[in-house]
Amino acid sequence: MKALRTLYGPIIDNNPVTLQILGICSALAVTTSLSTALIMSVALTVVLMAGSLTISLIRHHIPTSIRLIVQITIIASLVIVTDQLIQAFAFELSQRLSIFVGLIVTNCLVLSRAEAFAMHNPPGISALDALGNGLGYSLILMIVGFVRELLGAGTLFGQTVFLSVHDGGWFVPLNLMLLAPSAFFILGLLIWVIRTIRPAQVEQTDFVLEPEIGEKTK
Amino acid sequence: MMGGVWHRDTISWLIVAAALPAAVAAVGTFGPLALGHMLLALAVIVFWQLVFLWSRAQPVSPIAIVTAIAVGVLAPGEFAPWQIVLAASFGTVIGEQVFGGWGRNIVNAAVAMLAFLYFAFPQTTIPGGGQLLALAVIPGALMLLVTGVLSWQVVLSAVVGTITVSLGLGENPMTVFASGSMVFGLVFLVGDPVASSATRAGRWIYGFLAGALLALLGWTDTGFDGPQAIIFACLVASLLAPLIDAGVIAATRRFWRPYNG
């Protein structure tokens, strides 16, 4: 039961992107189309799982003072392997993803799971936690990618859904959706929706405004 | 009994009154297209204000009229109605209502709206208003200056900023001030009392920044490039306004610390 909660907890309740606001950089950069978002999600989930598993296995042998270096070395090696695999089997997509697969090394999400969870828990549950976080990240990326590709180009996975006006259809592509700010707007709206449904995620207010002058003297 | 005359909506009604001559001049210059955009945008904004009144008890504000007028003045291009509806919804919800309504927003709702329009539909060309529009803005601007709603520091430093950078680029700054859209934007968007800086020194910096950016973004090889420049200059300046204020307050504190013990 606890294992199951470790797996599905991070998908919505403790989502790494919408609650912890981690991994935003890649969520902005690769979501202009669903296929790049999918490859990125798979790559991150694989790296996250393998990294957490490895670090958890050797957690008793890592000296505390150099643990971050060890963690990053392991993650970086995994990222290089993943990057090479993508270049070998999906070269065109790897060109479109440019440096973002390589930048998984610096993704706060991967390091935070290694440091906060895998260092203190046995391998099985660490792998489940990593899988849950990877799926949570993937879910957000797929939603953002879906909205951006559909409204920005009228396609899904490169297949035409709405025929654009240039090709004789009716759909006017929203160029804004292909620019980075739109990902921020979609993420913001998504966080708004999630926190409306689950008010437990709302942070405490930093300060309370005084009532307006008119209301005070009424 | 209300708390004195200077209620939040007194200020917004004053701004509405000041913007009316400009609205008439814009309809005269650009024709019924501008009027259509204004009415459509107004309907959309009022709709969203009512939604937030109902769901969050946020009071509605007549500032909606000014925002709608700004859309008509600065976006008199061939936009389809759904494009205006989308942009107006975006601007009023993301730019204003989510922060708690007019008076608590960070950027002017009209600026958010127009930035959305320009970014999302860059194919549409937008004409800039002529001298008639510029002249129509003047009486409203004077009225706002006298009542203190519009800060004279912001206006003066923005004008100085525009002239300085224009001369630096080797262009004639009078071209900017002969364009009605620029003058309208300078008074109602850059000079917006909510989104601009609030400290005295901050106003000088903010206005100069907005004016300098306007000239920097506006001058191209082919002449002065219309309303986009004022919107993006205003967007950047108003995003930096809270930072400028915080800097001014910190500097003032540091300056007075030896005397206050």
Coordinates of C-alpha atoms in Angstrom, one line a residue, chain B residues 63-219:
Chain B
I63 CA -11.5 51.1 -15.9
A64 CA -12.9 48.5 -18.4
I65 CA -13.9 51.4 -20.6
V66 CA -10.3 52.7 -20.8
T67 CA -8.9 49.3 -21.5
A68 CA -11.4 48.8 -24.3
I69 CA -10.6 52.3 -25.7
A70 CA -6.9 51.4 -25.7
V71 CA -7.6 48.3 -27.8
G72 CA -9.5 50.4 -30.3
V73 CA -6.8 53.1 -30.5
L74 CA -3.7 50.8 -30.6
A75 CA -5.1 47.8 -32.5
P76 CA -7.1 49.2 -35.4
G77 CA -5.9 46.5 -37.7
E78 CA -8.0 43.9 -39.5
F79 CA -8.4 41.5 -36.6
A80 CA -11.2 38.9 -36.7
P81 CA -13.8 39.2 -33.8
W82 CA -12.6 35.9 -32.2
Q83 CA -9.1 37.2 -32.1
I84 CA -10.2 40.3 -30.2
V85 CA -12.4 38.1 -27.9
L86 CA -9.4 35.9 -27.2
A87 CA -6.9 38.7 -26.6
A88 CA -9.4 40.7 -24.4
S89 CA -10.1 37.6 -22.3
F90 CA -6.4 36.9 -21.9
G91 CA -5.5 40.5 -21.0
T92 CA -8.3 41.1 -18.5
V93 CA -8.0 37.7 -16.7
I94 CA -4.2 37.1 -16.7
G95 CA -3.3 40.8 -16.6
E96 CA -5.7 42.1 -14.0
Q97 CA -8.4 39.8 -12.5
V98 CA -6.2 37.0 -11.2
F99 CA -4.3 39.6 -9.1
G100 CA -7.5 40.8 -7.5
G101 CA -8.9 43.3 -9.9
W102 CA -7.9 46.8 -10.9
G103 CA -5.5 48.5 -8.5
R104 CA -3.7 45.3 -7.6
N105 CA -2.4 44.3 -11.1
I106 CA 1.3 44.4 -12.0
V107 CA 0.9 45.2 -15.7
N108 CA -1.9 47.3 -17.3
A109 CA -4.6 45.0 -18.7
A110 CA -4.6 46.8 -22.0
V111 CA -0.9 46.2 -22.3
A112 CA -1.3 42.5 -21.7
M113 CA -4.1 42.4 -24.2
L114 CA -2.2 44.2 -27.0
A115 CA 1.0 42.3 -26.4
F116 CA -1.0 39.1 -26.9
L117 CA -2.6 40.5 -30.1
Y118 CA 0.8 41.5 -31.5
F119 CA 2.5 38.3 -30.6
A120 CA -0.3 35.9 -31.6
F121 CA -1.2 37.5 -34.9
P122 CA 1.9 39.2 -36.2
Q123 CA 0.6 39.2 -39.8
T124 CA -1.9 42.0 -39.1
T125 CA -0.5 45.4 -39.8
I126 CA -1.5 48.1 -37.4
P127 CA -1.7 51.8 -38.5
G128 CA -0.5 54.5 -36.0
G129 CA -2.8 57.4 -35.4
G130 CA -2.0 60.9 -36.7
Q131 CA -1.8 64.4 -35.2
L132 CA -5.5 64.6 -34.6
L133 CA -5.4 61.8 -32.2
A134 CA -2.3 63.3 -30.5
L135 CA -4.1 66.6 -30.0
A136 CA -7.2 64.8 -28.6
V137 CA -5.2 63.1 -25.9
I138 CA -3.8 66.5 -24.6
P139 CA -6.9 67.8 -22.8
G140 CA -7.4 64.5 -21.0
A141 CA -3.7 64.4 -20.1
L142 CA -3.8 67.9 -18.7
M143 CA -6.9 67.1 -16.6
L144 CA -5.2 63.9 -15.2
L145 CA -2.0 65.9 -14.5
V146 CA -3.9 68.7 -12.6
T147 CA -5.9 66.1 -10.5
G148 CA -2.6 64.2 -9.8
V149 CA -3.8 60.9 -11.2
L150 CA -1.1 61.1 -13.9
S151 CA 2.4 61.7 -12.4
W152 CA 4.1 64.6 -14.1
Q153 CA 7.5 63.1 -13.2
V154 CA 6.7 60.0 -15.3
V155 CA 5.5 62.0 -18.3
L156 CA 8.4 64.4 -18.2
S157 CA 11.1 61.7 -17.8
A158 CA 9.5 59.6 -20.5
V159 CA 9.6 62.5 -22.9
V160 CA 13.2 63.2 -21.9
G161 CA 14.1 59.5 -22.4
T162 CA 12.5 59.3 -25.8
I163 CA 14.2 62.5 -27.0
T164 CA 17.6 61.5 -25.6
V165 CA 17.7 58.1 -27.3
S166 CA 16.2 59.4 -30.5
L167 CA 18.9 62.0 -30.8
G168 CA 21.4 59.4 -29.9
L169 CA 20.3 57.3 -32.8
G170 CA 20.4 60.3 -35.0
E171 CA 16.6 60.5 -35.6
N172 CA 14.1 63.3 -35.2
P173 CA 12.2 62.9 -31.9
M174 CA 9.3 65.0 -33.1
T175 CA 8.1 62.2 -35.3
V176 CA 7.4 60.1 -32.2
F177 CA 5.3 62.9 -30.6
A178 CA 3.4 63.6 -33.8
S179 CA 2.1 60.0 -33.8
G180 CA -1.2 59.8 -31.9
S181 CA -0.7 56.2 -30.8
M182 CA 2.5 57.1 -29.1
V183 CA 1.1 60.0 -27.2
F184 CA -2.0 57.9 -26.2
G185 CA 0.3 55.1 -25.0
L186 CA 2.5 57.5 -23.1
V187 CA -0.4 59.0 -21.2
F188 CA -2.7 56.1 -20.6
L189 CA -0.4 53.0 -20.6
V190 CA 3.0 54.3 -19.4
G191 CA 1.4 56.8 -17.1
D192 CA -1.1 54.3 -15.7
P193 CA -1.1 55.0 -11.9
V194 CA -1.4 51.3 -11.0
A195 CA 1.4 49.8 -13.1
S196 CA 4.0 52.6 -12.8
S197 CA 6.4 53.2 -10.0
A198 CA 5.1 54.9 -6.9
T199 CA 8.2 56.4 -5.2
R200 CA 9.3 59.9 -6.4
A201 CA 12.7 58.9 -7.5
G202 CA 11.3 55.7 -8.9
R203 CA 9.0 57.6 -11.2
W204 CA 11.9 59.4 -12.8
I205 CA 13.7 56.2 -13.4
Y206 CA 10.6 54.4 -14.6
G207 CA 9.5 57.1 -17.0
F208 CA 13.0 57.5 -18.4
L209 CA 13.3 53.7 -18.9
A210 CA 9.9 53.6 -20.7
G211 CA 10.7 56.5 -23.0
A212 CA 14.2 55.2 -23.8
L213 CA 12.8 51.8 -24.6
L214 CA 10.1 53.3 -26.8
A215 CA 12.7 55.0 -28.9
L216 CA 15.1 52.1 -28.9
L217 CA 12.4 49.6 -30.0
G218 CA 10.6 52.0 -32.3
W219 CA 13.3 53.3 -34.6

